[in-house]
Short mmCIF file of N, CA and C in Angstrom, two decimals:
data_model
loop_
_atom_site.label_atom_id
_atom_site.label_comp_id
_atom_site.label_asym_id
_atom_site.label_seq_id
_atom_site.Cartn_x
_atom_site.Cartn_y
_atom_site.Cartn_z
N UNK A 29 125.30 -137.79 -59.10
CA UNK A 29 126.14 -138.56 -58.20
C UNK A 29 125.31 -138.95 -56.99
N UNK A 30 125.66 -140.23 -56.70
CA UNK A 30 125.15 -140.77 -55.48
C UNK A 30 125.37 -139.72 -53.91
N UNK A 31 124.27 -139.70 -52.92
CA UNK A 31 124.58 -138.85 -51.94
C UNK A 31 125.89 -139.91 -51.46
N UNK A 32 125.99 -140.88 -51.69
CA UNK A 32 127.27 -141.44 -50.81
C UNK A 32 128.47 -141.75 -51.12
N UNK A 33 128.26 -141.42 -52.67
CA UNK A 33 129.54 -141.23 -52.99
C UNK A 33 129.93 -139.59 -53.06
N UNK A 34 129.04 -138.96 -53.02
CA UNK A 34 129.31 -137.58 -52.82
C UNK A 34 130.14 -137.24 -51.55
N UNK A 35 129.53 -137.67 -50.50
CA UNK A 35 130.53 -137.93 -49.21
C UNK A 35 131.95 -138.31 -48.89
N UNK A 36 131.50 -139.43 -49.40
CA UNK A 36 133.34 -140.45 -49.56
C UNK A 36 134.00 -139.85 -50.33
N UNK A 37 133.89 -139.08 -51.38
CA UNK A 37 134.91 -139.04 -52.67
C UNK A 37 135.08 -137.49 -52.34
N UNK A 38 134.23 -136.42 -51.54
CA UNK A 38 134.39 -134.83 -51.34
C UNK A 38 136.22 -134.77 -50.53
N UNK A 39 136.34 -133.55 -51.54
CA UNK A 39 137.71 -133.31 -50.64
C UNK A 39 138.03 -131.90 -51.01
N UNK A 40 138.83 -131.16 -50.34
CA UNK A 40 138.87 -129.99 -50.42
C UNK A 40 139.64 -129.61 -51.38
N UNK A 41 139.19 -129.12 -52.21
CA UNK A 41 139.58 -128.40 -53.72
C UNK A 41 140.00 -127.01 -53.55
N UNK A 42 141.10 -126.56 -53.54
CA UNK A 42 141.69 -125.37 -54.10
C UNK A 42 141.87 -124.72 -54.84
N UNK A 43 141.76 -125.53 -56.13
CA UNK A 43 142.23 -125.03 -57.42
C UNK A 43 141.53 -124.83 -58.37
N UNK A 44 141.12 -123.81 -59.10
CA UNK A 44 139.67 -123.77 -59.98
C UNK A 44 140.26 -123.23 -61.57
N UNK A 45 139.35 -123.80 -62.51
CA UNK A 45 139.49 -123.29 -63.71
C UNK A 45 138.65 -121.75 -64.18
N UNK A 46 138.57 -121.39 -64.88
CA UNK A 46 138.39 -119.95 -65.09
C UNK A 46 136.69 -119.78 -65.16
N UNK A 47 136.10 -120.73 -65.59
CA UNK A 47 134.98 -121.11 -65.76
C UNK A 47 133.48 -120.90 -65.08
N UNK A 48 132.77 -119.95 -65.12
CA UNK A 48 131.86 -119.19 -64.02
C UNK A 48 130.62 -120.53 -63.43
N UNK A 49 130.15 -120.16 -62.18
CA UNK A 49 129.58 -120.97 -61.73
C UNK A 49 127.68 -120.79 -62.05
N UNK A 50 127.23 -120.84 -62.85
CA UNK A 50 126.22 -120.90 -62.94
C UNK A 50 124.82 -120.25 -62.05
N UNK A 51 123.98 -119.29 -62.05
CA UNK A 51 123.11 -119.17 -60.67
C UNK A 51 122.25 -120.07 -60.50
N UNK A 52 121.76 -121.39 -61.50
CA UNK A 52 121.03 -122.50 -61.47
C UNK A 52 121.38 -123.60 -60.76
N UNK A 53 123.24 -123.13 -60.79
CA UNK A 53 123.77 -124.07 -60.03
C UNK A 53 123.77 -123.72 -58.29
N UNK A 54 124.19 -122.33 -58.75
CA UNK A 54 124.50 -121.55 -56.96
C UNK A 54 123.12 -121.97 -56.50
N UNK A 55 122.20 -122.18 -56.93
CA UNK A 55 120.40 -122.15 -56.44
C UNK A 55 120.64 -123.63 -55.76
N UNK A 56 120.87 -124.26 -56.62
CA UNK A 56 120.81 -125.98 -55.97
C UNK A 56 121.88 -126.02 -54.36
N UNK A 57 122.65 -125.22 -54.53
CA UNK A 57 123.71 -125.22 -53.67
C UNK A 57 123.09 -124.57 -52.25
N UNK A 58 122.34 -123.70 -52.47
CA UNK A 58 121.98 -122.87 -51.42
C UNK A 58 120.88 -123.24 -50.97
N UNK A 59 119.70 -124.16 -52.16
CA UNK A 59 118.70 -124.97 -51.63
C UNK A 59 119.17 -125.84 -50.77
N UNK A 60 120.20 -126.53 -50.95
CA UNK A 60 120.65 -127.99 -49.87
C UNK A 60 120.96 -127.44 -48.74
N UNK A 61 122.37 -126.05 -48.48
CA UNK A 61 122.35 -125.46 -47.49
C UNK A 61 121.71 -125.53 -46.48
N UNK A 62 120.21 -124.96 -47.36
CA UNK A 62 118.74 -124.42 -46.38
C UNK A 62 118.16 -125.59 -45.61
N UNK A 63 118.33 -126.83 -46.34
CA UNK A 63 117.67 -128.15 -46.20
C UNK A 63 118.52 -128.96 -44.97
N UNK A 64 119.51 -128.29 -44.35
CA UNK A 64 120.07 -128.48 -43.30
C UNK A 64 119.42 -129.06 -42.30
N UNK A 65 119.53 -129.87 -41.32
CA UNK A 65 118.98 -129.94 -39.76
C UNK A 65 119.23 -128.67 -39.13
N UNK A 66 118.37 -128.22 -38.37
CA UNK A 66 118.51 -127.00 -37.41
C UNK A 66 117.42 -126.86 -35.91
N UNK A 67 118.32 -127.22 -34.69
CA UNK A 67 117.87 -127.00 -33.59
C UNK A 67 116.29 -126.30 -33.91
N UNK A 68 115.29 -127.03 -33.32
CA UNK A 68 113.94 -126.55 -33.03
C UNK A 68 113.70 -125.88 -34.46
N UNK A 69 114.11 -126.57 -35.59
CA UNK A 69 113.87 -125.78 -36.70
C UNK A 69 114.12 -124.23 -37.35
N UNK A 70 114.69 -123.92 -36.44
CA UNK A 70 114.87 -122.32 -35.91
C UNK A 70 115.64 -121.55 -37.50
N UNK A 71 116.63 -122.41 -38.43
CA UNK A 71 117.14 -122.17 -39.26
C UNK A 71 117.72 -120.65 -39.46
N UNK A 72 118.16 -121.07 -38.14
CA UNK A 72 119.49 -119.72 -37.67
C UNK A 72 120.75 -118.86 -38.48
N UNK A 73 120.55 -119.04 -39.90
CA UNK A 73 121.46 -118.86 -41.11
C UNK A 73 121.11 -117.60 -41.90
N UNK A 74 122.37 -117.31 -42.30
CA UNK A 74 122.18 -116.29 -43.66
C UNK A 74 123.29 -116.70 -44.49
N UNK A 75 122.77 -116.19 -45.62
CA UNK A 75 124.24 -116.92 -46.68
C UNK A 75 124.44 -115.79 -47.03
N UNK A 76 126.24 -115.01 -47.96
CA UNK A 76 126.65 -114.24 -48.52
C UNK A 76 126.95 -114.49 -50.02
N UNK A 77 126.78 -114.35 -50.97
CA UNK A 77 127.29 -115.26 -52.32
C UNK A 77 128.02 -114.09 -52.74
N UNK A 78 129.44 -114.33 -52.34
CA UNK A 78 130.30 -113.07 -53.46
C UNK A 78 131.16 -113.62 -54.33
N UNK A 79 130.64 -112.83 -55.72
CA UNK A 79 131.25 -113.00 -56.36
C UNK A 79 132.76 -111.89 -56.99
N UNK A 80 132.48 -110.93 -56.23
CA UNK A 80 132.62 -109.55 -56.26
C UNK A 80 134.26 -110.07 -56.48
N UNK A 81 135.14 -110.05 -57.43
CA UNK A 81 136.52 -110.11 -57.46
C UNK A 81 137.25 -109.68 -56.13
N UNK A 82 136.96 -108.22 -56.41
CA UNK A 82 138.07 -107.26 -55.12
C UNK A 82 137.82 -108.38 -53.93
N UNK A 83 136.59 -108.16 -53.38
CA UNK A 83 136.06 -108.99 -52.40
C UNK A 83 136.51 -110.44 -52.08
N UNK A 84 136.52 -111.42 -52.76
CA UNK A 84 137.56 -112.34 -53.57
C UNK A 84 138.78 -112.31 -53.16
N UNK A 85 139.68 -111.38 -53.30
CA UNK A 85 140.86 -110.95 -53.43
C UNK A 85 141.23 -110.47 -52.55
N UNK A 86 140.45 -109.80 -51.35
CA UNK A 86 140.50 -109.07 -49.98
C UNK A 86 140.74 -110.01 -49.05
N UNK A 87 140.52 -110.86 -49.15
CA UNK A 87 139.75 -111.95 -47.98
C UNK A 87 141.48 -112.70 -47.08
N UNK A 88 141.90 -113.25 -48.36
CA UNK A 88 143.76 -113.29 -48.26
C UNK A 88 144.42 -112.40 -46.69
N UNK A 89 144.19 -111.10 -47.20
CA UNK A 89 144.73 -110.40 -46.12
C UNK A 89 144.58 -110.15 -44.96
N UNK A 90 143.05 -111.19 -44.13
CA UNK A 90 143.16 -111.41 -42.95
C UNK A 90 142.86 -112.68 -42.52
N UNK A 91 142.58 -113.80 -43.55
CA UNK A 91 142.58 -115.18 -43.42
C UNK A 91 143.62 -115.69 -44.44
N UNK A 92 144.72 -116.39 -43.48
CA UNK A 92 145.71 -116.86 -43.70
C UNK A 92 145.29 -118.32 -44.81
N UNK A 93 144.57 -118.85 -44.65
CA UNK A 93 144.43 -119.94 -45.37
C UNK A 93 143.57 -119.68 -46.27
N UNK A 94 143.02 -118.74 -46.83
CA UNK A 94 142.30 -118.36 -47.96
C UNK A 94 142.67 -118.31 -49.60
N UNK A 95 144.01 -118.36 -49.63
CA UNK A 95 144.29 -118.07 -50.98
C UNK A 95 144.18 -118.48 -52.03
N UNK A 96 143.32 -119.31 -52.20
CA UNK A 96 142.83 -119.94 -53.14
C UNK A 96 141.39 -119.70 -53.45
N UNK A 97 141.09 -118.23 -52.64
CA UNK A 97 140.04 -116.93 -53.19
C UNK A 97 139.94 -116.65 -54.58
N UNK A 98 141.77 -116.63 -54.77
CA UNK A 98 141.96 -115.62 -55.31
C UNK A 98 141.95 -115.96 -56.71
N UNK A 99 141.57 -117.19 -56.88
CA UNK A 99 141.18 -118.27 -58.30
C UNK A 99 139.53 -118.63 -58.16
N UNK A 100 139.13 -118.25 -57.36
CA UNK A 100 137.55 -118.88 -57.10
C UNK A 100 136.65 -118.14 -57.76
N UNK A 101 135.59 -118.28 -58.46
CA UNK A 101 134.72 -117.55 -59.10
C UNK A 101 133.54 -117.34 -58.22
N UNK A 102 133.55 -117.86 -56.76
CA UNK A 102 132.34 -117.70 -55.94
C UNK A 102 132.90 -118.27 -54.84
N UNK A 103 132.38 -117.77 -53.77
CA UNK A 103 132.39 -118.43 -52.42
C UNK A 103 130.94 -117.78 -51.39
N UNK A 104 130.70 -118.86 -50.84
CA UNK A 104 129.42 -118.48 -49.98
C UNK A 104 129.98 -118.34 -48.67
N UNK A 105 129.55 -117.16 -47.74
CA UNK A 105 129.79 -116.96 -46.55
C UNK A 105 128.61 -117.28 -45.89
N UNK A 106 128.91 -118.49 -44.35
CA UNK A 106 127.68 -118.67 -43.92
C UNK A 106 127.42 -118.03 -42.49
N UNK A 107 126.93 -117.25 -42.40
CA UNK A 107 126.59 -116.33 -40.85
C UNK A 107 125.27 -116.69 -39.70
N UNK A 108 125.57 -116.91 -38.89
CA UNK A 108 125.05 -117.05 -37.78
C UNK A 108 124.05 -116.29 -37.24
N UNK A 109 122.85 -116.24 -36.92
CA UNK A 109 121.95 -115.04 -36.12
C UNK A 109 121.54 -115.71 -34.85
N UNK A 110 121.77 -115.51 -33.92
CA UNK A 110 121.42 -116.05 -32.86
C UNK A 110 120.27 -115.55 -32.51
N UNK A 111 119.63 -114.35 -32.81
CA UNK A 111 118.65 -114.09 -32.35
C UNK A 111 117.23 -114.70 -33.26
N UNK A 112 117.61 -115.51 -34.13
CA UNK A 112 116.58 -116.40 -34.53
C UNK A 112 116.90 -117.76 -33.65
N UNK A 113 117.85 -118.41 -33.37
CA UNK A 113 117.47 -119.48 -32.16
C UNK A 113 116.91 -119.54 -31.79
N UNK A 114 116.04 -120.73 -31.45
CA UNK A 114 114.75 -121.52 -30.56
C UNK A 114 115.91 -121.84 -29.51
N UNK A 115 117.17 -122.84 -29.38
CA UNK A 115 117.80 -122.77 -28.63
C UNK A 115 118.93 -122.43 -28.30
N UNK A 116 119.03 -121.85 -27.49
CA UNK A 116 120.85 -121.32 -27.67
C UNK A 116 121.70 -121.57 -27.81
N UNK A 117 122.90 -121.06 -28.16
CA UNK A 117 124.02 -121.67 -28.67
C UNK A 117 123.77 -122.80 -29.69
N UNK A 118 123.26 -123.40 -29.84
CA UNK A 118 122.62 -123.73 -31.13
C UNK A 118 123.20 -123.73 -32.96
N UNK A 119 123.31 -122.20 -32.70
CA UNK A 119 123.25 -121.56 -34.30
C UNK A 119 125.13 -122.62 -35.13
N UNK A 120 126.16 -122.55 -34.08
CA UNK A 120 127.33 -123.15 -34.31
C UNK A 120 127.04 -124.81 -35.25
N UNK A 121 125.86 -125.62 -34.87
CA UNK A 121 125.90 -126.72 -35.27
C UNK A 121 125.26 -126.71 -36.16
N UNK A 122 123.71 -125.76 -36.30
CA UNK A 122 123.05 -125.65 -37.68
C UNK A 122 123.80 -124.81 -38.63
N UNK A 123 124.65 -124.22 -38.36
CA UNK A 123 125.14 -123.35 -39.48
C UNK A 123 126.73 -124.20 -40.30
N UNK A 124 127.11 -124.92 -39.07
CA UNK A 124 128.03 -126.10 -39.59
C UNK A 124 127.37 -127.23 -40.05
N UNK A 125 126.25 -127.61 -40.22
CA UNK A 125 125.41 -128.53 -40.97
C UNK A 125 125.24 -128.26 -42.44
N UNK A 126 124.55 -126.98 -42.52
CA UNK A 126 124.61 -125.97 -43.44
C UNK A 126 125.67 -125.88 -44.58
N UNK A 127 126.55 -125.60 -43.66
CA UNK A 127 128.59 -125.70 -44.44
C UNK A 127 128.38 -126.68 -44.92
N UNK A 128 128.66 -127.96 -44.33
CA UNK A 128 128.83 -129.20 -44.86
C UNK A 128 127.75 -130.10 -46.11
N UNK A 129 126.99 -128.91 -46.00
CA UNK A 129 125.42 -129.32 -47.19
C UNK A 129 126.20 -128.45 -48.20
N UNK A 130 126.90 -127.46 -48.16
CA UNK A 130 127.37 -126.97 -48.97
C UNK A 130 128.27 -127.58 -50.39
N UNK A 131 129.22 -127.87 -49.09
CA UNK A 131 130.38 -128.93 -49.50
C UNK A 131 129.81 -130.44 -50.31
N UNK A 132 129.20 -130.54 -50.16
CA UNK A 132 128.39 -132.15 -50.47
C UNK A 132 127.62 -131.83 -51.58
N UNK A 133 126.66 -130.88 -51.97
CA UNK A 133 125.90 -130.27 -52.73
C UNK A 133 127.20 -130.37 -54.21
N UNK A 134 128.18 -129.29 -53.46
CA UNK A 134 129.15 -129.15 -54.23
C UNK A 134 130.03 -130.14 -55.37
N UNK A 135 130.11 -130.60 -54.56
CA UNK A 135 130.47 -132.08 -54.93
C UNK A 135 129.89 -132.82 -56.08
N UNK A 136 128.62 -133.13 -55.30
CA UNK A 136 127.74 -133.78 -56.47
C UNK A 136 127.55 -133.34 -57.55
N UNK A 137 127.71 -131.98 -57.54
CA UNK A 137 127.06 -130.84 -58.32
C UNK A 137 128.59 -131.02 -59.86
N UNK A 138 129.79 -131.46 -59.55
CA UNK A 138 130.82 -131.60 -60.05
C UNK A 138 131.87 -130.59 -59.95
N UNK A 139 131.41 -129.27 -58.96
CA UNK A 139 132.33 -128.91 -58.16
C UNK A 139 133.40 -128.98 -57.59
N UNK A 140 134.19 -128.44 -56.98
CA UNK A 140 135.30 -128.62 -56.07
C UNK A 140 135.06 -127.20 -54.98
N UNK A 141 135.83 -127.31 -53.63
CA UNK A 141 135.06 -126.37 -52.64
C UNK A 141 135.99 -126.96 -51.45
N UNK A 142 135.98 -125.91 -50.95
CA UNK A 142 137.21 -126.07 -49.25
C UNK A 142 136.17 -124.87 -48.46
N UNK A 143 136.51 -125.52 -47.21
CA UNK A 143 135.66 -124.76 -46.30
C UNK A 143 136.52 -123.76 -45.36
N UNK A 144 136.60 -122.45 -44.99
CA UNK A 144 137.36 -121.77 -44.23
C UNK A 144 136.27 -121.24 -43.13
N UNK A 145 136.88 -121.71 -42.12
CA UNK A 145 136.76 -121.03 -41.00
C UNK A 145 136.85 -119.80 -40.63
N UNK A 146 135.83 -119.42 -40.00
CA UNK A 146 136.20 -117.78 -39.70
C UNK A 146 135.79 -117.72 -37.89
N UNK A 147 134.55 -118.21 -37.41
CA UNK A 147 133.91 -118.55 -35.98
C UNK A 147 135.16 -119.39 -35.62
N UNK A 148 135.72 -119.11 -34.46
CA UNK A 148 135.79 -117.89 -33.41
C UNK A 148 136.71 -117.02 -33.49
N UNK A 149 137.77 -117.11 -34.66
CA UNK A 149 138.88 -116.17 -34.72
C UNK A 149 138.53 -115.05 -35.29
N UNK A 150 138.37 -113.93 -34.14
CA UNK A 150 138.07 -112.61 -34.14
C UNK A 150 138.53 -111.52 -34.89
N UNK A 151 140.19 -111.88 -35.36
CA UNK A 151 140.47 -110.93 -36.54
C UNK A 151 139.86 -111.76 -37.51
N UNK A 152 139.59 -112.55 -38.12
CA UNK A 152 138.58 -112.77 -39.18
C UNK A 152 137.33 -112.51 -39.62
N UNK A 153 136.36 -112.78 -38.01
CA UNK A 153 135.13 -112.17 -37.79
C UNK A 153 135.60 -110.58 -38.23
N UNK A 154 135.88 -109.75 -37.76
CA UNK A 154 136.17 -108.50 -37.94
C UNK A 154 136.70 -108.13 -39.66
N UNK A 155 137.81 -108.75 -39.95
CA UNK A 155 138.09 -108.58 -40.90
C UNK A 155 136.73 -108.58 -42.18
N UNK A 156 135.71 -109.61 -41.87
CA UNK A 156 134.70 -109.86 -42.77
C UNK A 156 133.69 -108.83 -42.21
N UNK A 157 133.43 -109.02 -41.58
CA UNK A 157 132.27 -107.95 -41.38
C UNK A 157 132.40 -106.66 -41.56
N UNK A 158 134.27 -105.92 -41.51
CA UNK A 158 134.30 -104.97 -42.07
C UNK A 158 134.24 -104.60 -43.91
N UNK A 159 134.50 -105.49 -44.21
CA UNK A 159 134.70 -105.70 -45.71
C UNK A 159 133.05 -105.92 -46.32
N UNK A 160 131.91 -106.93 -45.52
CA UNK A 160 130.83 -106.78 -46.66
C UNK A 160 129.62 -106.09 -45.46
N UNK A 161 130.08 -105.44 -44.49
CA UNK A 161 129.06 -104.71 -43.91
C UNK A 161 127.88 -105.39 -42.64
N UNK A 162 128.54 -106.21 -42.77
CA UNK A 162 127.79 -107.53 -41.47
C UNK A 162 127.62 -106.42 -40.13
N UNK A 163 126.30 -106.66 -39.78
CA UNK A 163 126.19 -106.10 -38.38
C UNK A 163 126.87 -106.89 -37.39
N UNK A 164 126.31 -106.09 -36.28
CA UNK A 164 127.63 -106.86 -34.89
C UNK A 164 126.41 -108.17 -34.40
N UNK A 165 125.14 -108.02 -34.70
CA UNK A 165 124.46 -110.00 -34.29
C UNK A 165 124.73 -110.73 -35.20
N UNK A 166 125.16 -110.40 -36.11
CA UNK A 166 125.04 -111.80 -37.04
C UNK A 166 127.04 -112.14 -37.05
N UNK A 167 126.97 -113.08 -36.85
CA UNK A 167 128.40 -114.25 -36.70
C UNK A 167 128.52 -114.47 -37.91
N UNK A 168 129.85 -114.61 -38.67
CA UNK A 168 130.45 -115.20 -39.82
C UNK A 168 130.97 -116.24 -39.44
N UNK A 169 130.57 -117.55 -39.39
CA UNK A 169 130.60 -118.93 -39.21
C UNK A 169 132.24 -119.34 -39.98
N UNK A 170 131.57 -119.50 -41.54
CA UNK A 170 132.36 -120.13 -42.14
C UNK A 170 131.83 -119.59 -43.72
N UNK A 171 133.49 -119.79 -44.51
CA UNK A 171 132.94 -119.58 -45.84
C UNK A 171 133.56 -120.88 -46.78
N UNK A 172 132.85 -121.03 -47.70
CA UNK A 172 133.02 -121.66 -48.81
C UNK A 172 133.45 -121.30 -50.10
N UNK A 173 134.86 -121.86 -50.65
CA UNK A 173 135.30 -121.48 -52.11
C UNK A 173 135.07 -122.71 -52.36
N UNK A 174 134.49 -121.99 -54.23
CA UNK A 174 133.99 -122.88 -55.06
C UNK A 174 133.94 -122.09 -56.03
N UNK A 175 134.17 -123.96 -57.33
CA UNK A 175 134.47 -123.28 -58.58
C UNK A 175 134.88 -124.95 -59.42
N UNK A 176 135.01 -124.38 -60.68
CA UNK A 176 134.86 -126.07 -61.02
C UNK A 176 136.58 -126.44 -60.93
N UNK A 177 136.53 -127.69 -60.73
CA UNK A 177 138.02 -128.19 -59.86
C UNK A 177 139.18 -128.12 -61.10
N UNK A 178 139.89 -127.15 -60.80
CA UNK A 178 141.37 -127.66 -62.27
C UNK A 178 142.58 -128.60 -61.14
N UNK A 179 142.12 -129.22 -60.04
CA UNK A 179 142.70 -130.30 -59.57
C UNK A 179 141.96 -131.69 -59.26
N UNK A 180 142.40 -132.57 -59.15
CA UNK A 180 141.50 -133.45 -59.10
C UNK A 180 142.32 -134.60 -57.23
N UNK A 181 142.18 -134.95 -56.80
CA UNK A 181 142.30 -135.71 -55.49
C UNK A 181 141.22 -137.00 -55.32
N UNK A 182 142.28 -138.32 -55.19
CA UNK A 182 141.42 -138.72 -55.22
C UNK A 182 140.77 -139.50 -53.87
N UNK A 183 139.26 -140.29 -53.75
CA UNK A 183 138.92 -140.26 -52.52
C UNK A 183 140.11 -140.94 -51.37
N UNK A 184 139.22 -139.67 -50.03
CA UNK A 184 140.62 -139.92 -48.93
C UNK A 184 139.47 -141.49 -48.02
N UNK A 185 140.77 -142.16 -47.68
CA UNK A 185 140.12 -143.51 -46.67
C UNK A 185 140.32 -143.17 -45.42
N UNK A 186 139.29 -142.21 -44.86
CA UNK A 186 139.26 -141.99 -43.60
C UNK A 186 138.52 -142.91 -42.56
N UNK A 187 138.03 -144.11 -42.65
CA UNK A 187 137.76 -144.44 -41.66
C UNK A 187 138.63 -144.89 -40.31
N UNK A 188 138.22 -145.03 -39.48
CA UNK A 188 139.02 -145.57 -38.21
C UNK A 188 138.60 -146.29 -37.19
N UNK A 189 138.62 -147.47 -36.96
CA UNK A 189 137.63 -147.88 -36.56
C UNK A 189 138.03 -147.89 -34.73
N UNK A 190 139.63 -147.60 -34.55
CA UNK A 190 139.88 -147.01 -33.12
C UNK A 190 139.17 -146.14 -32.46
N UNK A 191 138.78 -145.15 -33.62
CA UNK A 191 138.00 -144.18 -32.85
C UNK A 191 136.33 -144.19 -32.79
N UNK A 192 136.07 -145.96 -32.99
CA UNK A 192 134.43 -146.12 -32.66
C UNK A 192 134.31 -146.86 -31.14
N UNK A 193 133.08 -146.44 -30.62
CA UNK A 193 133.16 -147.38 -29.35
C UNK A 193 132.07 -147.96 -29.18
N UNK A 194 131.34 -148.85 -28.65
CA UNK A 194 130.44 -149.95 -28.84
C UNK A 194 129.74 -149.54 -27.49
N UNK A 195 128.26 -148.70 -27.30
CA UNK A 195 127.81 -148.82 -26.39
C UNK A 195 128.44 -148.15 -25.15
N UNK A 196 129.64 -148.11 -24.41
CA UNK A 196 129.94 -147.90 -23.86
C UNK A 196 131.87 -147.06 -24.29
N UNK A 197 132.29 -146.10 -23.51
CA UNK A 197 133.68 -145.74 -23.98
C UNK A 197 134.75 -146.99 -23.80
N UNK A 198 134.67 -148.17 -22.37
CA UNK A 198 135.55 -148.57 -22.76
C UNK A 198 135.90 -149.59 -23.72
#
C-alpha cells in the first residue's frame, strides 16, 4: 500500500479476528516505529510487545477505553525515557511520532490498530507499570492494539480547510 493511502484510509480498528500476528510482521512494525523523527536524534523510546493474554486482559481494568485488548493478539506499549533526551521535554513528540509510525506501518501492513493513551493519566501510568514492571524513569506514553481487522471502516474525510491559515492567523 501506498504511504498515502496508508494515511487517508488508517482508522482505528477494534475488532480483530483470531488470527496471530506474525514476528516478521511485528519486526516491520517496530522497524518504522524506530524510523520515527526524534528531537536531536536522541530516540527517546522503548517498545513493550505483549502478547501475554492475562496481560491483554488486565489492561481493561484500569483503562477505560481498552477493551478491545481483550480480542487483540498483540499490542505494543510505547514508553518514554527522558533521560536519553538531547532535549527536554522532548520525549512526548518523538514517542507520539513513533505511535503514529505504528499505526501507519499497521495499516499498510493490512492490519487494523487503535491507539490508547496512557501519558498523563496517572492511574494508567501506574496501573501499567505495576502490571509489566516499568521503572519509575521510563513513562508509558501510549499503547497500540493490533491484530488483523474482523471490521472494516471506511476512509474518514477529515480535511478542513477552516482550520488552515495562510501565513498569518488572521
Amino acid at each position: 500500500m501506498e504511504a498515502l493511502q496508508a494515511i487517508l484510509s488508517r482508522r482505528s480498528i477494534r475488532a480483530y479476528s483470531k488470527e496471530n500476528v506474525s514476528e516478521d510482521i511485528l519486526r516491520q512494525i517496530l522497524e518504522a516505529a524506530m524510523s520515527a523523527p526524534s528531537a536531536g536524534n536522541a530516540q527517546p523510546w522503548h517498545f513493550v510487545v505483549i502478547r501475554d493474554r492475562q496481560i491483554l486482559d488486565a489492561v481493561p481494568g484500569f483503562h477505560p477505553f481498552s477493551g478491545m485488548l481483550r480480542q487483540a493478539p498483540l499490542a505494543i506499549l510505547v514508553c518514554g525515557d527522558p533521560t536519553l533526551e538531547k532535549y527536554t521535554g522532548f520525549w512526548v513528540q518523538d514517542c507520539s511520532a513513533a505511535t503514529q509510525n505504528i499505526l501507519i506501518a499497521a495499516r499498510a501492513l493490512g492490519l487494523g490498530a487503535v491507539w490508547l493513551g496512557f501519558y498523563p493519566k496517572e492511574d494508567r501510568i501506574e496501573g501499567i507499570r505495576k502490571i509489566l514492571g516499568i521503572p519509575d524513569h521510563i513513562i508509558p506514553l501510549a499503547m497500540v492494539s493490533i491484530g488483523w481487522p474482523a471490521e472494516e471502516k471506511p476512509p474518514a474525510a477529515r480535511y478542513r480547510e477552516d482550520r488552515v491559515r495562510r501565513d498569518r492567523w488572521e
